[in-house]
mmCIF file with all atom_site columns, C-alpha atoms in Angstrom:
data_model
loop_
_atom_site.group_PDB
_atom_site.id
_atom_site.type_symbol
_atom_site.label_atom_id
_atom_site.label_alt_id
_atom_site.label_comp_id
_atom_site.label_asym_id
_atom_site.label_entity_id
_atom_site.label_seq_id
_atom_site.pdbx_PDB_ins_code
_atom_site.Cartn_x
_atom_site.Cartn_y
_atom_site.Cartn_z
_atom_site.occupancy
_atom_site.B_iso_or_equiv
_atom_site.pdbx_formal_charge
_atom_site.auth_seq_id
_atom_site.auth_comp_id
_atom_site.auth_asym_id
_atom_site.auth_atom_id
_atom_site.pdbx_PDB_model_num
ATOM 1   C CA . UNK U 1 1   ? 9.617   -9.584  5.916   1.00 0.00 ? 1   UNK U CA 1
ATOM 2   C CA . UNK U 1 2   ? 12.059  -7.399  7.841   1.00 0.00 ? 2   UNK U CA 1
ATOM 3   C CA . UNK U 1 3   ? 10.815  -4.542  10.002  1.00 0.00 ? 3   UNK U CA 1
ATOM 4   C CA . UNK U 1 4   ? 11.600  -0.911  9.159   1.00 0.00 ? 4   UNK U CA 1
ATOM 5   C CA . UNK U 1 5   ? 12.057  2.139   11.382  1.00 0.00 ? 5   UNK U CA 1
ATOM 6   C CA . UNK U 1 6   ? 11.332  5.674   10.188  1.00 0.00 ? 6   UNK U CA 1
ATOM 7   C CA . UNK U 1 7   ? 11.119  9.050   11.911  1.00 0.00 ? 7   UNK U CA 1
ATOM 8   C CA . UNK U 1 8   ? 7.561   10.044  12.723  1.00 0.00 ? 8   UNK U CA 1
ATOM 9   C CA . UNK U 1 9   ? 7.733   13.408  11.005  1.00 0.00 ? 9   UNK U CA 1
ATOM 10  C CA . UNK U 1 10  ? 10.034  15.710  9.048   1.00 0.00 ? 10  UNK U CA 1
ATOM 11  C CA . UNK U 1 11  ? 9.949   19.222  7.644   1.00 0.00 ? 11  UNK U CA 1
ATOM 12  C CA . UNK U 1 12  ? 11.443  20.526  4.437   1.00 0.00 ? 12  UNK U CA 1
ATOM 13  C CA . UNK U 1 13  ? 11.541  23.911  2.748   1.00 0.00 ? 13  UNK U CA 1
ATOM 14  C CA . UNK U 1 14  ? 10.096  24.124  -0.730  1.00 0.00 ? 14  UNK U CA 1
ATOM 15  C CA . UNK U 1 15  ? 12.766  23.786  -3.406  1.00 0.00 ? 15  UNK U CA 1
ATOM 16  C CA . UNK U 1 16  ? 15.223  22.053  -1.097  1.00 0.00 ? 16  UNK U CA 1
ATOM 17  C CA . UNK U 1 17  ? 16.078  18.373  -1.105  1.00 0.00 ? 17  UNK U CA 1
ATOM 18  C CA . UNK U 1 18  ? 14.083  16.167  1.239   1.00 0.00 ? 18  UNK U CA 1
ATOM 19  C CA . UNK U 1 19  ? 16.085  13.244  2.629   1.00 0.00 ? 19  UNK U CA 1
ATOM 20  C CA . UNK U 1 20  ? 13.940  10.602  4.299   1.00 0.00 ? 20  UNK U CA 1
ATOM 21  C CA . UNK U 1 21  ? 15.836  7.916   6.229   1.00 0.00 ? 21  UNK U CA 1
ATOM 22  C CA . UNK U 1 22  ? 14.803  4.329   6.878   1.00 0.00 ? 22  UNK U CA 1
ATOM 23  C CA . UNK U 1 23  ? 16.462  1.671   9.014   1.00 0.00 ? 23  UNK U CA 1
ATOM 24  C CA . UNK U 1 24  ? 16.060  -1.998  8.111   1.00 0.00 ? 24  UNK U CA 1
ATOM 25  C CA . UNK U 1 25  ? 18.855  -3.639  10.065  1.00 0.00 ? 25  UNK U CA 1
ATOM 26  C CA . UNK U 1 26  ? 17.358  -7.151  9.815   1.00 0.00 ? 26  UNK U CA 1
ATOM 27  C CA . UNK U 1 27  ? 16.979  -7.132  6.036   1.00 0.00 ? 27  UNK U CA 1
ATOM 28  C CA . UNK U 1 28  ? 17.925  -10.378 4.318   1.00 0.00 ? 28  UNK U CA 1
ATOM 29  C CA . UNK U 1 29  ? 19.519  -11.035 0.965   1.00 0.00 ? 29  UNK U CA 1
ATOM 30  C CA . UNK U 1 30  ? 16.360  -11.527 -1.071  1.00 0.00 ? 30  UNK U CA 1
ATOM 31  C CA . UNK U 1 31  ? 14.498  -8.546  0.327   1.00 0.00 ? 31  UNK U CA 1
ATOM 32  C CA . UNK U 1 32  ? 13.965  -5.355  -1.622  1.00 0.00 ? 32  UNK U CA 1
ATOM 33  C CA . UNK U 1 33  ? 13.442  -1.856  -0.233  1.00 0.00 ? 33  UNK U CA 1
ATOM 34  C CA . UNK U 1 34  ? 10.243  -0.211  -1.470  1.00 0.00 ? 34  UNK U CA 1
ATOM 35  C CA . UNK U 1 35  ? 9.006   3.340   -0.980  1.00 0.00 ? 35  UNK U CA 1
ATOM 36  C CA . UNK U 1 36  ? 5.392   4.460   -1.261  1.00 0.00 ? 36  UNK U CA 1
ATOM 37  C CA . UNK U 1 37  ? 3.743   7.714   -0.327  1.00 0.00 ? 37  UNK U CA 1
ATOM 38  C CA . UNK U 1 38  ? 0.200   8.652   0.576   1.00 0.00 ? 38  UNK U CA 1
ATOM 39  C CA . UNK U 1 39  ? -1.091  12.127  -0.055  1.00 0.00 ? 39  UNK U CA 1
ATOM 40  C CA . UNK U 1 40  ? -4.037  13.081  2.110   1.00 0.00 ? 40  UNK U CA 1
ATOM 41  C CA . UNK U 1 41  ? -7.285  11.309  1.160   1.00 0.00 ? 41  UNK U CA 1
ATOM 42  C CA . UNK U 1 42  ? -5.653  9.350   -1.665  1.00 0.00 ? 42  UNK U CA 1
ATOM 43  C CA . UNK U 1 43  ? -4.466  5.785   -2.037  1.00 0.00 ? 43  UNK U CA 1
ATOM 44  C CA . UNK U 1 44  ? -0.764  5.024   -1.582  1.00 0.00 ? 44  UNK U CA 1
ATOM 45  C CA . UNK U 1 45  ? 1.438   5.717   -4.598  1.00 0.00 ? 45  UNK U CA 1
ATOM 46  C CA . UNK U 1 46  ? 4.533   3.773   -5.607  1.00 0.00 ? 46  UNK U CA 1
ATOM 47  C CA . UNK U 1 47  ? 7.739   5.831   -5.710  1.00 0.00 ? 47  UNK U CA 1
ATOM 48  C CA . UNK U 1 48  ? 10.773  3.612   -6.174  1.00 0.00 ? 48  UNK U CA 1
ATOM 49  C CA . UNK U 1 49  ? 12.396  0.363   -5.099  1.00 0.00 ? 49  UNK U CA 1
ATOM 50  C CA . UNK U 1 50  ? 15.855  -1.214  -5.024  1.00 0.00 ? 50  UNK U CA 1
ATOM 51  C CA . UNK U 1 51  ? 17.885  -4.195  -3.904  1.00 0.00 ? 51  UNK U CA 1
ATOM 52  C CA . UNK U 1 52  ? 21.440  -2.985  -3.295  1.00 0.00 ? 52  UNK U CA 1
ATOM 53  C CA . UNK U 1 53  ? 22.319  -0.474  -5.982  1.00 0.00 ? 53  UNK U CA 1
ATOM 54  C CA . UNK U 1 54  ? 21.238  3.127   -5.853  1.00 0.00 ? 54  UNK U CA 1
ATOM 55  C CA . UNK U 1 55  ? 18.215  3.844   -7.996  1.00 0.00 ? 55  UNK U CA 1
ATOM 56  C CA . UNK U 1 56  ? 16.806  6.986   -9.598  1.00 0.00 ? 56  UNK U CA 1
ATOM 57  C CA . UNK U 1 57  ? 13.619  7.711   -11.465 1.00 0.00 ? 57  UNK U CA 1
ATOM 58  C CA . UNK U 1 58  ? 11.596  10.771  -12.350 1.00 0.00 ? 58  UNK U CA 1
ATOM 59  C CA . UNK U 1 59  ? 10.197  11.033  -8.841  1.00 0.00 ? 59  UNK U CA 1
ATOM 60  C CA . UNK U 1 60  ? 13.103  10.352  -6.521  1.00 0.00 ? 60  UNK U CA 1
ATOM 61  C CA . UNK U 1 61  ? 16.448  8.726   -5.788  1.00 0.00 ? 61  UNK U CA 1
ATOM 62  C CA . UNK U 1 62  ? 17.026  5.797   -3.470  1.00 0.00 ? 62  UNK U CA 1
ATOM 63  C CA . UNK U 1 63  ? 20.360  5.434   -1.728  1.00 0.00 ? 63  UNK U CA 1
ATOM 64  C CA . UNK U 1 64  ? 20.986  2.064   -0.042  1.00 0.00 ? 64  UNK U CA 1
ATOM 65  C CA . UNK U 1 65  ? 24.003  1.636   2.241   1.00 0.00 ? 65  UNK U CA 1
ATOM 66  C CA . UNK U 1 66  ? 26.561  -0.986  1.350   1.00 0.00 ? 66  UNK U CA 1
ATOM 67  C CA . UNK U 1 67  ? 25.525  -3.220  4.253   1.00 0.00 ? 67  UNK U CA 1
ATOM 68  C CA . UNK U 1 68  ? 21.864  -2.669  3.217   1.00 0.00 ? 68  UNK U CA 1
ATOM 69  C CA . UNK U 1 69  ? 20.854  -1.947  6.805   1.00 0.00 ? 69  UNK U CA 1
ATOM 70  C CA . UNK U 1 70  ? 19.504  1.476   5.956   1.00 0.00 ? 70  UNK U CA 1
ATOM 71  C CA . UNK U 1 71  ? 18.399  3.595   3.033   1.00 0.00 ? 71  UNK U CA 1
ATOM 72  C CA . UNK U 1 72  ? 17.478  7.174   2.188   1.00 0.00 ? 72  UNK U CA 1
ATOM 73  C CA . UNK U 1 73  ? 14.793  8.410   -0.139  1.00 0.00 ? 73  UNK U CA 1
ATOM 74  C CA . UNK U 1 74  ? 15.730  11.718  -1.741  1.00 0.00 ? 74  UNK U CA 1
ATOM 75  C CA . UNK U 1 75  ? 13.258  14.124  -3.274  1.00 0.00 ? 75  UNK U CA 1
ATOM 76  C CA . UNK U 1 76  ? 15.711  16.479  -5.003  1.00 0.00 ? 76  UNK U CA 1
ATOM 77  C CA . UNK U 1 77  ? 13.525  19.600  -5.174  1.00 0.00 ? 77  UNK U CA 1
ATOM 78  C CA . UNK U 1 78  ? 10.582  19.242  -2.833  1.00 0.00 ? 78  UNK U CA 1
ATOM 79  C CA . UNK U 1 79  ? 7.345   21.017  -3.684  1.00 0.00 ? 79  UNK U CA 1
ATOM 80  C CA . UNK U 1 80  ? 4.236   21.641  -1.628  1.00 0.00 ? 80  UNK U CA 1
ATOM 81  C CA . UNK U 1 81  ? 2.601   18.735  -3.453  1.00 0.00 ? 81  UNK U CA 1
ATOM 82  C CA . UNK U 1 82  ? 5.173   16.368  -1.956  1.00 0.00 ? 82  UNK U CA 1
ATOM 83  C CA . UNK U 1 83  ? 3.585   16.824  1.468   1.00 0.00 ? 83  UNK U CA 1
ATOM 84  C CA . UNK U 1 84  ? 2.523   13.279  2.338   1.00 0.00 ? 84  UNK U CA 1
ATOM 85  C CA . UNK U 1 85  ? 3.199   10.240  4.492   1.00 0.00 ? 85  UNK U CA 1
ATOM 86  C CA . UNK U 1 86  ? 6.156   8.280   3.134   1.00 0.00 ? 86  UNK U CA 1
ATOM 87  C CA . UNK U 1 87  ? 6.367   4.547   3.770   1.00 0.00 ? 87  UNK U CA 1
ATOM 88  C CA . UNK U 1 88  ? 9.543   2.471   3.624   1.00 0.00 ? 88  UNK U CA 1
ATOM 89  C CA . UNK U 1 89  ? 8.747   -1.234  3.156   1.00 0.00 ? 89  UNK U CA 1
ATOM 90  C CA . UNK U 1 90  ? 10.985  -4.272  2.959   1.00 0.00 ? 90  UNK U CA 1
ATOM 91  C CA . UNK U 1 91  ? 9.601   -6.937  0.713   1.00 0.00 ? 91  UNK U CA 1
ATOM 92  C CA . UNK U 1 92  ? 10.903  -10.364 -0.216  1.00 0.00 ? 92  UNK U CA 1
ATOM 93  C CA . UNK U 1 93  ? 10.784  -11.840 -3.670  1.00 0.00 ? 93  UNK U CA 1
ATOM 94  C CA . UNK U 1 94  ? 9.052   -15.191 -3.982  1.00 0.00 ? 94  UNK U CA 1
ATOM 95  C CA . UNK U 1 95  ? 11.592  -17.569 -5.554  1.00 0.00 ? 95  UNK U CA 1
ATOM 96  C CA . UNK U 1 96  ? 8.849   -19.752 -7.047  1.00 0.00 ? 96  UNK U CA 1
ATOM 97  C CA . UNK U 1 97  ? 6.473   -17.269 -8.614  1.00 0.00 ? 97  UNK U CA 1
ATOM 98  C CA . UNK U 1 98  ? 8.982   -14.496 -9.247  1.00 0.00 ? 98  UNK U CA 1
ATOM 99  C CA . UNK U 1 99  ? 6.526   -12.106 -7.693  1.00 0.00 ? 99  UNK U CA 1
ATOM 100 C CA . UNK U 1 100 ? 6.818   -10.160 -4.484  1.00 0.00 ? 100 UNK U CA 1
ATOM 101 C CA . UNK U 1 101 ? 5.344   -10.871 -1.109  1.00 0.00 ? 101 UNK U CA 1
ATOM 102 C CA . UNK U 1 102 ? 2.536   -8.788  0.248   1.00 0.00 ? 102 UNK U CA 1
ATOM 103 C CA . UNK U 1 103 ? 3.100   -5.104  1.063   1.00 0.00 ? 103 UNK U CA 1
ATOM 104 C CA . UNK U 1 104 ? 3.000   -4.456  4.797   1.00 0.00 ? 104 UNK U CA 1
ATOM 105 C CA . UNK U 1 105 ? 2.832   -0.786  5.741   1.00 0.00 ? 105 UNK U CA 1
ATOM 106 C CA . UNK U 1 106 ? 4.242   0.687   8.944   1.00 0.00 ? 106 UNK U CA 1
ATOM 107 C CA . UNK U 1 107 ? 3.489   4.123   10.363  1.00 0.00 ? 107 UNK U CA 1
ATOM 108 C CA . UNK U 1 108 ? 5.678   5.969   7.848   1.00 0.00 ? 108 UNK U CA 1
ATOM 109 C CA . UNK U 1 109 ? 7.173   9.478   7.974   1.00 0.00 ? 109 UNK U CA 1
ATOM 110 C CA . UNK U 1 110 ? 4.889   12.471  7.717   1.00 0.00 ? 110 UNK U CA 1
ATOM 111 C CA . UNK U 1 111 ? 6.743   14.964  5.501   1.00 0.00 ? 111 UNK U CA 1
ATOM 112 C CA . UNK U 1 112 ? 5.595   18.562  5.571   1.00 0.00 ? 112 UNK U CA 1
ATOM 113 C CA . UNK U 1 113 ? 6.943   20.808  2.823   1.00 0.00 ? 113 UNK U CA 1
ATOM 114 C CA . UNK U 1 114 ? 6.562   24.489  3.659   1.00 0.00 ? 114 UNK U CA 1
ATOM 115 C CA . UNK U 1 115 ? 7.007   27.658  1.568   1.00 0.00 ? 115 UNK U CA 1
ATOM 116 C CA . UNK X 2 1   ? -5.969  2.629   -18.321 1.00 0.00 ? 1   UNK X CA 1
ATOM 117 C CA . UNK X 2 2   ? -8.257  4.210   -15.738 1.00 0.00 ? 2   UNK X CA 1
ATOM 118 C CA . UNK X 2 3   ? -6.376  2.630   -12.876 1.00 0.00 ? 3   UNK X CA 1
ATOM 119 C CA . UNK X 2 4   ? -7.919  0.651   -10.036 1.00 0.00 ? 4   UNK X CA 1
ATOM 120 C CA . UNK X 2 5   ? -11.566 1.581   -9.717  1.00 0.00 ? 5   UNK X CA 1
ATOM 121 C CA . UNK X 2 6   ? -13.411 1.282   -6.434  1.00 0.00 ? 6   UNK X CA 1
ATOM 122 C CA . UNK X 2 7   ? -17.079 1.820   -5.726  1.00 0.00 ? 7   UNK X CA 1
ATOM 123 C CA . UNK X 2 8   ? -18.751 3.399   -3.983  1.00 0.00 ? 8   UNK X CA 1
ATOM 124 C CA . UNK X 2 9   ? -16.437 6.248   -2.937  1.00 0.00 ? 9   UNK X CA 1
ATOM 125 C CA . UNK X 2 10  ? -18.475 6.856   0.188   1.00 0.00 ? 10  UNK X CA 1
ATOM 126 C CA . UNK X 2 11  ? -20.876 4.592   2.050   1.00 0.00 ? 11  UNK X CA 1
ATOM 127 C CA . UNK X 2 12  ? -22.908 5.367   5.137   1.00 0.00 ? 12  UNK X CA 1
ATOM 128 C CA . UNK X 2 13  ? -24.879 2.518   6.635   1.00 0.00 ? 13  UNK X CA 1
ATOM 129 C CA . UNK X 2 14  ? -26.588 1.564   9.833   1.00 0.00 ? 14  UNK X CA 1
ATOM 130 C CA . UNK X 2 15  ? -25.174 -0.960  12.230  1.00 0.00 ? 15  UNK X CA 1
ATOM 131 C CA . UNK X 2 16  ? -26.311 -4.459  11.365  1.00 0.00 ? 16  UNK X CA 1
ATOM 132 C CA . UNK X 2 17  ? -26.675 -3.832  7.654   1.00 0.00 ? 17  UNK X CA 1
ATOM 133 C CA . UNK X 2 18  ? -24.731 -5.670  4.959   1.00 0.00 ? 18  UNK X CA 1
ATOM 134 C CA . UNK X 2 19  ? -22.105 -3.656  3.106   1.00 0.00 ? 19  UNK X CA 1
ATOM 135 C CA . UNK X 2 20  ? -20.461 -4.614  -0.188  1.00 0.00 ? 20  UNK X CA 1
ATOM 136 C CA . UNK X 2 21  ? -17.402 -2.816  -1.504  1.00 0.00 ? 21  UNK X CA 1
ATOM 137 C CA . UNK X 2 22  ? -16.347 -3.301  -5.098  1.00 0.00 ? 22  UNK X CA 1
ATOM 138 C CA . UNK X 2 23  ? -13.054 -3.205  -6.942  1.00 0.00 ? 23  UNK X CA 1
ATOM 139 C CA . UNK X 2 24  ? -12.032 -3.382  -10.579 1.00 0.00 ? 24  UNK X CA 1
ATOM 140 C CA . UNK X 2 25  ? -8.282  -3.999  -10.893 1.00 0.00 ? 25  UNK X CA 1
ATOM 141 C CA . UNK X 2 26  ? -6.083  -2.771  -13.708 1.00 0.00 ? 26  UNK X CA 1
ATOM 142 C CA . UNK X 2 27  ? -6.551  -4.902  -16.809 1.00 0.00 ? 27  UNK X CA 1
ATOM 143 C CA . UNK X 2 28  ? -3.849  -7.559  -17.051 1.00 0.00 ? 28  UNK X CA 1
ATOM 144 C CA . UNK X 2 29  ? -2.918  -7.498  -13.386 1.00 0.00 ? 29  UNK X CA 1
ATOM 145 C CA . UNK X 2 30  ? -3.041  -10.870 -11.652 1.00 0.00 ? 30  UNK X CA 1
ATOM 146 C CA . UNK X 2 31  ? -2.766  -9.901  -7.981  1.00 0.00 ? 31  UNK X CA 1
ATOM 147 C CA . UNK X 2 32  ? -5.336  -7.998  -5.955  1.00 0.00 ? 32  UNK X CA 1
ATOM 148 C CA . UNK X 2 33  ? -5.113  -6.679  -2.410  1.00 0.00 ? 33  UNK X CA 1
ATOM 149 C CA . UNK X 2 34  ? -7.690  -5.313  0.038   1.00 0.00 ? 34  UNK X CA 1
ATOM 150 C CA . UNK X 2 35  ? -6.489  -2.921  2.750   1.00 0.00 ? 35  UNK X CA 1
ATOM 151 C CA . UNK X 2 36  ? -8.227  -1.071  5.573   1.00 0.00 ? 36  UNK X CA 1
ATOM 152 C CA . UNK X 2 37  ? -6.983  2.245   6.982   1.00 0.00 ? 37  UNK X CA 1
ATOM 153 C CA . UNK X 2 38  ? -7.890  3.852   10.285  1.00 0.00 ? 38  UNK X CA 1
ATOM 154 C CA . UNK X 2 39  ? -6.207  6.519   12.374  1.00 0.00 ? 39  UNK X CA 1
ATOM 155 C CA . UNK X 2 40  ? -5.536  4.058   15.160  1.00 0.00 ? 40  UNK X CA 1
ATOM 156 C CA . UNK X 2 41  ? -4.214  1.085   13.176  1.00 0.00 ? 41  UNK X CA 1
ATOM 157 C CA . UNK X 2 42  ? -2.897  2.630   9.966   1.00 0.00 ? 42  UNK X CA 1
ATOM 158 C CA . UNK X 2 43  ? -2.947  0.610   6.747   1.00 0.00 ? 43  UNK X CA 1
ATOM 159 C CA . UNK X 2 44  ? -3.764  -3.051  7.352   1.00 0.00 ? 44  UNK X CA 1
ATOM 160 C CA . UNK X 2 45  ? -3.680  -5.777  4.720   1.00 0.00 ? 45  UNK X CA 1
ATOM 161 C CA . UNK X 2 46  ? -6.898  -7.768  4.908   1.00 0.00 ? 46  UNK X CA 1
ATOM 162 C CA . UNK X 2 47  ? -6.535  -10.280 2.092   1.00 0.00 ? 47  UNK X CA 1
ATOM 163 C CA . UNK X 2 48  ? -4.796  -10.771 -1.202  1.00 0.00 ? 48  UNK X CA 1
ATOM 164 C CA . UNK X 2 49  ? -5.549  -12.817 -4.293  1.00 0.00 ? 49  UNK X CA 1
ATOM 165 C CA . UNK X 2 50  ? -3.263  -14.189 -6.955  1.00 0.00 ? 50  UNK X CA 1
ATOM 166 C CA . UNK X 2 51  ? -4.864  -15.341 -10.213 1.00 0.00 ? 51  UNK X CA 1
ATOM 167 C CA . UNK X 2 52  ? -8.300  -14.989 -8.562  1.00 0.00 ? 52  UNK X CA 1
ATOM 168 C CA . UNK X 2 53  ? -7.357  -17.364 -5.727  1.00 0.00 ? 53  UNK X CA 1
ATOM 169 C CA . UNK X 2 54  ? -7.154  -16.103 -2.114  1.00 0.00 ? 54  UNK X CA 1
ATOM 170 C CA . UNK X 2 55  ? -3.537  -16.549 -1.011  1.00 0.00 ? 55  UNK X CA 1
ATOM 171 C CA . UNK X 2 56  ? -3.523  -14.996 2.430   1.00 0.00 ? 56  UNK X CA 1
ATOM 172 C CA . UNK X 2 57  ? -6.600  -13.925 4.396   1.00 0.00 ? 57  UNK X CA 1
ATOM 173 C CA . UNK X 2 58  ? -4.902  -13.787 7.785   1.00 0.00 ? 58  UNK X CA 1
ATOM 174 C CA . UNK X 2 59  ? -5.673  -10.082 8.039   1.00 0.00 ? 59  UNK X CA 1
ATOM 175 C CA . UNK X 2 60  ? -9.427  -10.499 7.780   1.00 0.00 ? 60  UNK X CA 1
ATOM 176 C CA . UNK X 2 61  ? -10.633 -9.403  11.218  1.00 0.00 ? 61  UNK X CA 1
ATOM 177 C CA . UNK X 2 62  ? -13.450 -11.878 11.752  1.00 0.00 ? 62  UNK X CA 1
ATOM 178 C CA . UNK X 2 63  ? -16.115 -13.980 10.119  1.00 0.00 ? 63  UNK X CA 1
ATOM 179 C CA . UNK X 2 64  ? -18.220 -10.937 9.391   1.00 0.00 ? 64  UNK X CA 1
ATOM 180 C CA . UNK X 2 65  ? -15.757 -10.089 6.629   1.00 0.00 ? 65  UNK X CA 1
ATOM 181 C CA . UNK X 2 66  ? -15.587 -12.003 3.371   1.00 0.00 ? 66  UNK X CA 1
ATOM 182 C CA . UNK X 2 67  ? -13.918 -11.340 0.026   1.00 0.00 ? 67  UNK X CA 1
ATOM 183 C CA . UNK X 2 68  ? -14.402 -12.863 -3.393  1.00 0.00 ? 68  UNK X CA 1
ATOM 184 C CA . UNK X 2 69  ? -12.797 -12.580 -6.784  1.00 0.00 ? 69  UNK X CA 1
ATOM 185 C CA . UNK X 2 70  ? -15.075 -14.348 -9.276  1.00 0.00 ? 70  UNK X CA 1
ATOM 186 C CA . UNK X 2 71  ? -12.956 -13.272 -12.246 1.00 0.00 ? 71  UNK X CA 1
ATOM 187 C CA . UNK X 2 72  ? -9.822  -11.336 -13.095 1.00 0.00 ? 72  UNK X CA 1
ATOM 188 C CA . UNK X 2 73  ? -11.646 -8.032  -13.455 1.00 0.00 ? 73  UNK X CA 1
ATOM 189 C CA . UNK X 2 74  ? -13.758 -7.860  -10.318 1.00 0.00 ? 74  UNK X CA 1
ATOM 190 C CA . UNK X 2 75  ? -13.549 -8.336  -6.572  1.00 0.00 ? 75  UNK X CA 1
ATOM 191 C CA . UNK X 2 76  ? -15.850 -7.663  -3.647  1.00 0.00 ? 76  UNK X CA 1
ATOM 192 C CA . UNK X 2 77  ? -15.347 -7.175  0.081   1.00 0.00 ? 77  UNK X CA 1
ATOM 193 C CA . UNK X 2 78  ? -18.466 -7.832  2.107   1.00 0.00 ? 78  UNK X CA 1
ATOM 194 C CA . UNK X 2 79  ? -19.170 -7.024  5.739   1.00 0.00 ? 79  UNK X CA 1
ATOM 195 C CA . UNK X 2 80  ? -22.211 -8.658  7.290   1.00 0.00 ? 80  UNK X CA 1
ATOM 196 C CA . UNK X 2 81  ? -23.402 -7.501  9.732   1.00 0.00 ? 81  UNK X CA 1
ATOM 197 C CA . UNK X 2 82  ? -21.574 -4.188  9.855   1.00 0.00 ? 82  UNK X CA 1
ATOM 198 C CA . UNK X 2 83  ? -20.548 -2.558  13.134  1.00 0.00 ? 83  UNK X CA 1
ATOM 199 C CA . UNK X 2 84  ? -19.441 1.002   13.997  1.00 0.00 ? 84  UNK X CA 1
ATOM 200 C CA . UNK X 2 85  ? -15.849 -0.199  14.535  1.00 0.00 ? 85  UNK X CA 1
ATOM 201 C CA . UNK X 2 86  ? -15.741 -1.192  10.855  1.00 0.00 ? 86  UNK X CA 1
ATOM 202 C CA . UNK X 2 87  ? -15.739 2.496   9.926   1.00 0.00 ? 87  UNK X CA 1
ATOM 203 C CA . UNK X 2 88  ? -12.581 3.089   7.917   1.00 0.00 ? 88  UNK X CA 1
ATOM 204 C CA . UNK X 2 89  ? -11.247 3.754   4.436   1.00 0.00 ? 89  UNK X CA 1
ATOM 205 C CA . UNK X 2 90  ? -10.961 0.539   2.441   1.00 0.00 ? 90  UNK X CA 1
ATOM 206 C CA . UNK X 2 91  ? -8.418  0.417   -0.362  1.00 0.00 ? 91  UNK X CA 1
ATOM 207 C CA . UNK X 2 92  ? -8.072  -2.037  -3.189  1.00 0.00 ? 92  UNK X CA 1
ATOM 208 C CA . UNK X 2 93  ? -4.780  -2.444  -5.043  1.00 0.00 ? 93  UNK X CA 1
ATOM 209 C CA . UNK X 2 94  ? -3.615  -4.546  -7.962  1.00 0.00 ? 94  UNK X CA 1
ATOM 210 C CA . UNK X 2 95  ? -0.268  -5.556  -9.408  1.00 0.00 ? 95  UNK X CA 1
ATOM 211 C CA . UNK X 2 96  ? 1.337   -7.820  -11.958 1.00 0.00 ? 96  UNK X CA 1
ATOM 212 C CA . UNK X 2 97  ? 3.250   -10.631 -10.343 1.00 0.00 ? 97  UNK X CA 1
ATOM 213 C CA . UNK X 2 98  ? 5.274   -13.433 -11.780 1.00 0.00 ? 98  UNK X CA 1
ATOM 214 C CA . UNK X 2 99  ? 8.304   -14.428 -13.730 1.00 0.00 ? 99  UNK X CA 1
ATOM 215 C CA . UNK X 2 100 ? 9.262   -11.922 -16.345 1.00 0.00 ? 100 UNK X CA 1
ATOM 216 C CA . UNK X 2 101 ? 6.944   -9.250  -15.026 1.00 0.00 ? 101 UNK X CA 1
ATOM 217 C CA . UNK X 2 102 ? 8.481   -5.843  -15.739 1.00 0.00 ? 102 UNK X CA 1
ATOM 218 C CA . UNK X 2 103 ? 6.466   -3.677  -13.369 1.00 0.00 ? 103 UNK X CA 1
ATOM 219 C CA . UNK X 2 104 ? 5.409   -5.287  -10.131 1.00 0.00 ? 104 UNK X CA 1
ATOM 220 C CA . UNK X 2 105 ? 4.531   -2.319  -8.002  1.00 0.00 ? 105 UNK X CA 1
ATOM 221 C CA . UNK X 2 106 ? 1.032   -2.177  -6.562  1.00 0.00 ? 106 UNK X CA 1
ATOM 222 C CA . UNK X 2 107 ? -1.400  0.443   -7.831  1.00 0.00 ? 107 UNK X CA 1
ATOM 223 C CA . UNK X 2 108 ? -4.046  1.612   -5.391  1.00 0.00 ? 108 UNK X CA 1
ATOM 224 C CA . UNK X 2 109 ? -7.578  2.803   -5.937  1.00 0.00 ? 109 UNK X CA 1
ATOM 225 C CA . UNK X 2 110 ? -8.987  5.961   -4.391  1.00 0.00 ? 110 UNK X CA 1
ATOM 226 C CA . UNK X 2 111 ? -10.617 4.015   -1.592  1.00 0.00 ? 111 UNK X CA 1
ATOM 227 C CA . UNK X 2 112 ? -14.107 3.658   -0.166  1.00 0.00 ? 112 UNK X CA 1
ATOM 228 C CA . UNK X 2 113 ? -14.841 5.629   2.983   1.00 0.00 ? 113 UNK X CA 1
ATOM 229 C CA . UNK X 2 114 ? -17.217 3.529   5.068   1.00 0.00 ? 114 UNK X CA 1
ATOM 230 C CA . UNK X 2 115 ? -19.134 4.977   7.982   1.00 0.00 ? 115 UNK X CA 1
ATOM 231 C CA . UNK X 2 116 ? -21.261 2.660   10.098  1.00 0.00 ? 116 UNK X CA 1
ATOM 232 C CA . UNK X 2 117 ? -23.625 4.498   12.442  1.00 0.00 ? 117 UNK X CA 1
#
């Protein structure tokens, strides 16, 4: 699976949008972009994933560039509870089983939301 | 569903002792993953199962570590003998994989914090 690059840390004011970037310049055609987050002392939590179209759910939006070499996770109105480490993961789909390859976590971005 | 359930939540043991960590995946899920997290190395995938069969155990650090999945609702990770460097938080995760699966994201348990003294 392709490697991802994320900033080590970011700050965001409560109520503002948090935009977390991720570079995946070596991504291939069958690889999806996944985002997870880990709040202190908890297990990682799935946020969103996409292939090439922008995606939105109740937690966040995912913007993927047209060349798919980078993406941005957007938390539209960050709260203090969004303080966590955010992981961007590129994951291939197995053409035989239809499932996804294993999740490999990098160092992630430590997002601090402050009042 | 109660989610992925891991036990115990905390384990303190002496070096040389056997340690067994337990995981109950979400009912209906057919893939199970064991991860280890430390400050130095982050989240590392140790092993994952699909339909109770180990698919990839390349992350298992050494022969002291072993994992089993005797049925679809239970898995264990055993360390024997344990060493202080095994101290970490161990996470279990499960997901539904396969053709036609609607939701394939992995759901994680709360983890087991292991301390080997």
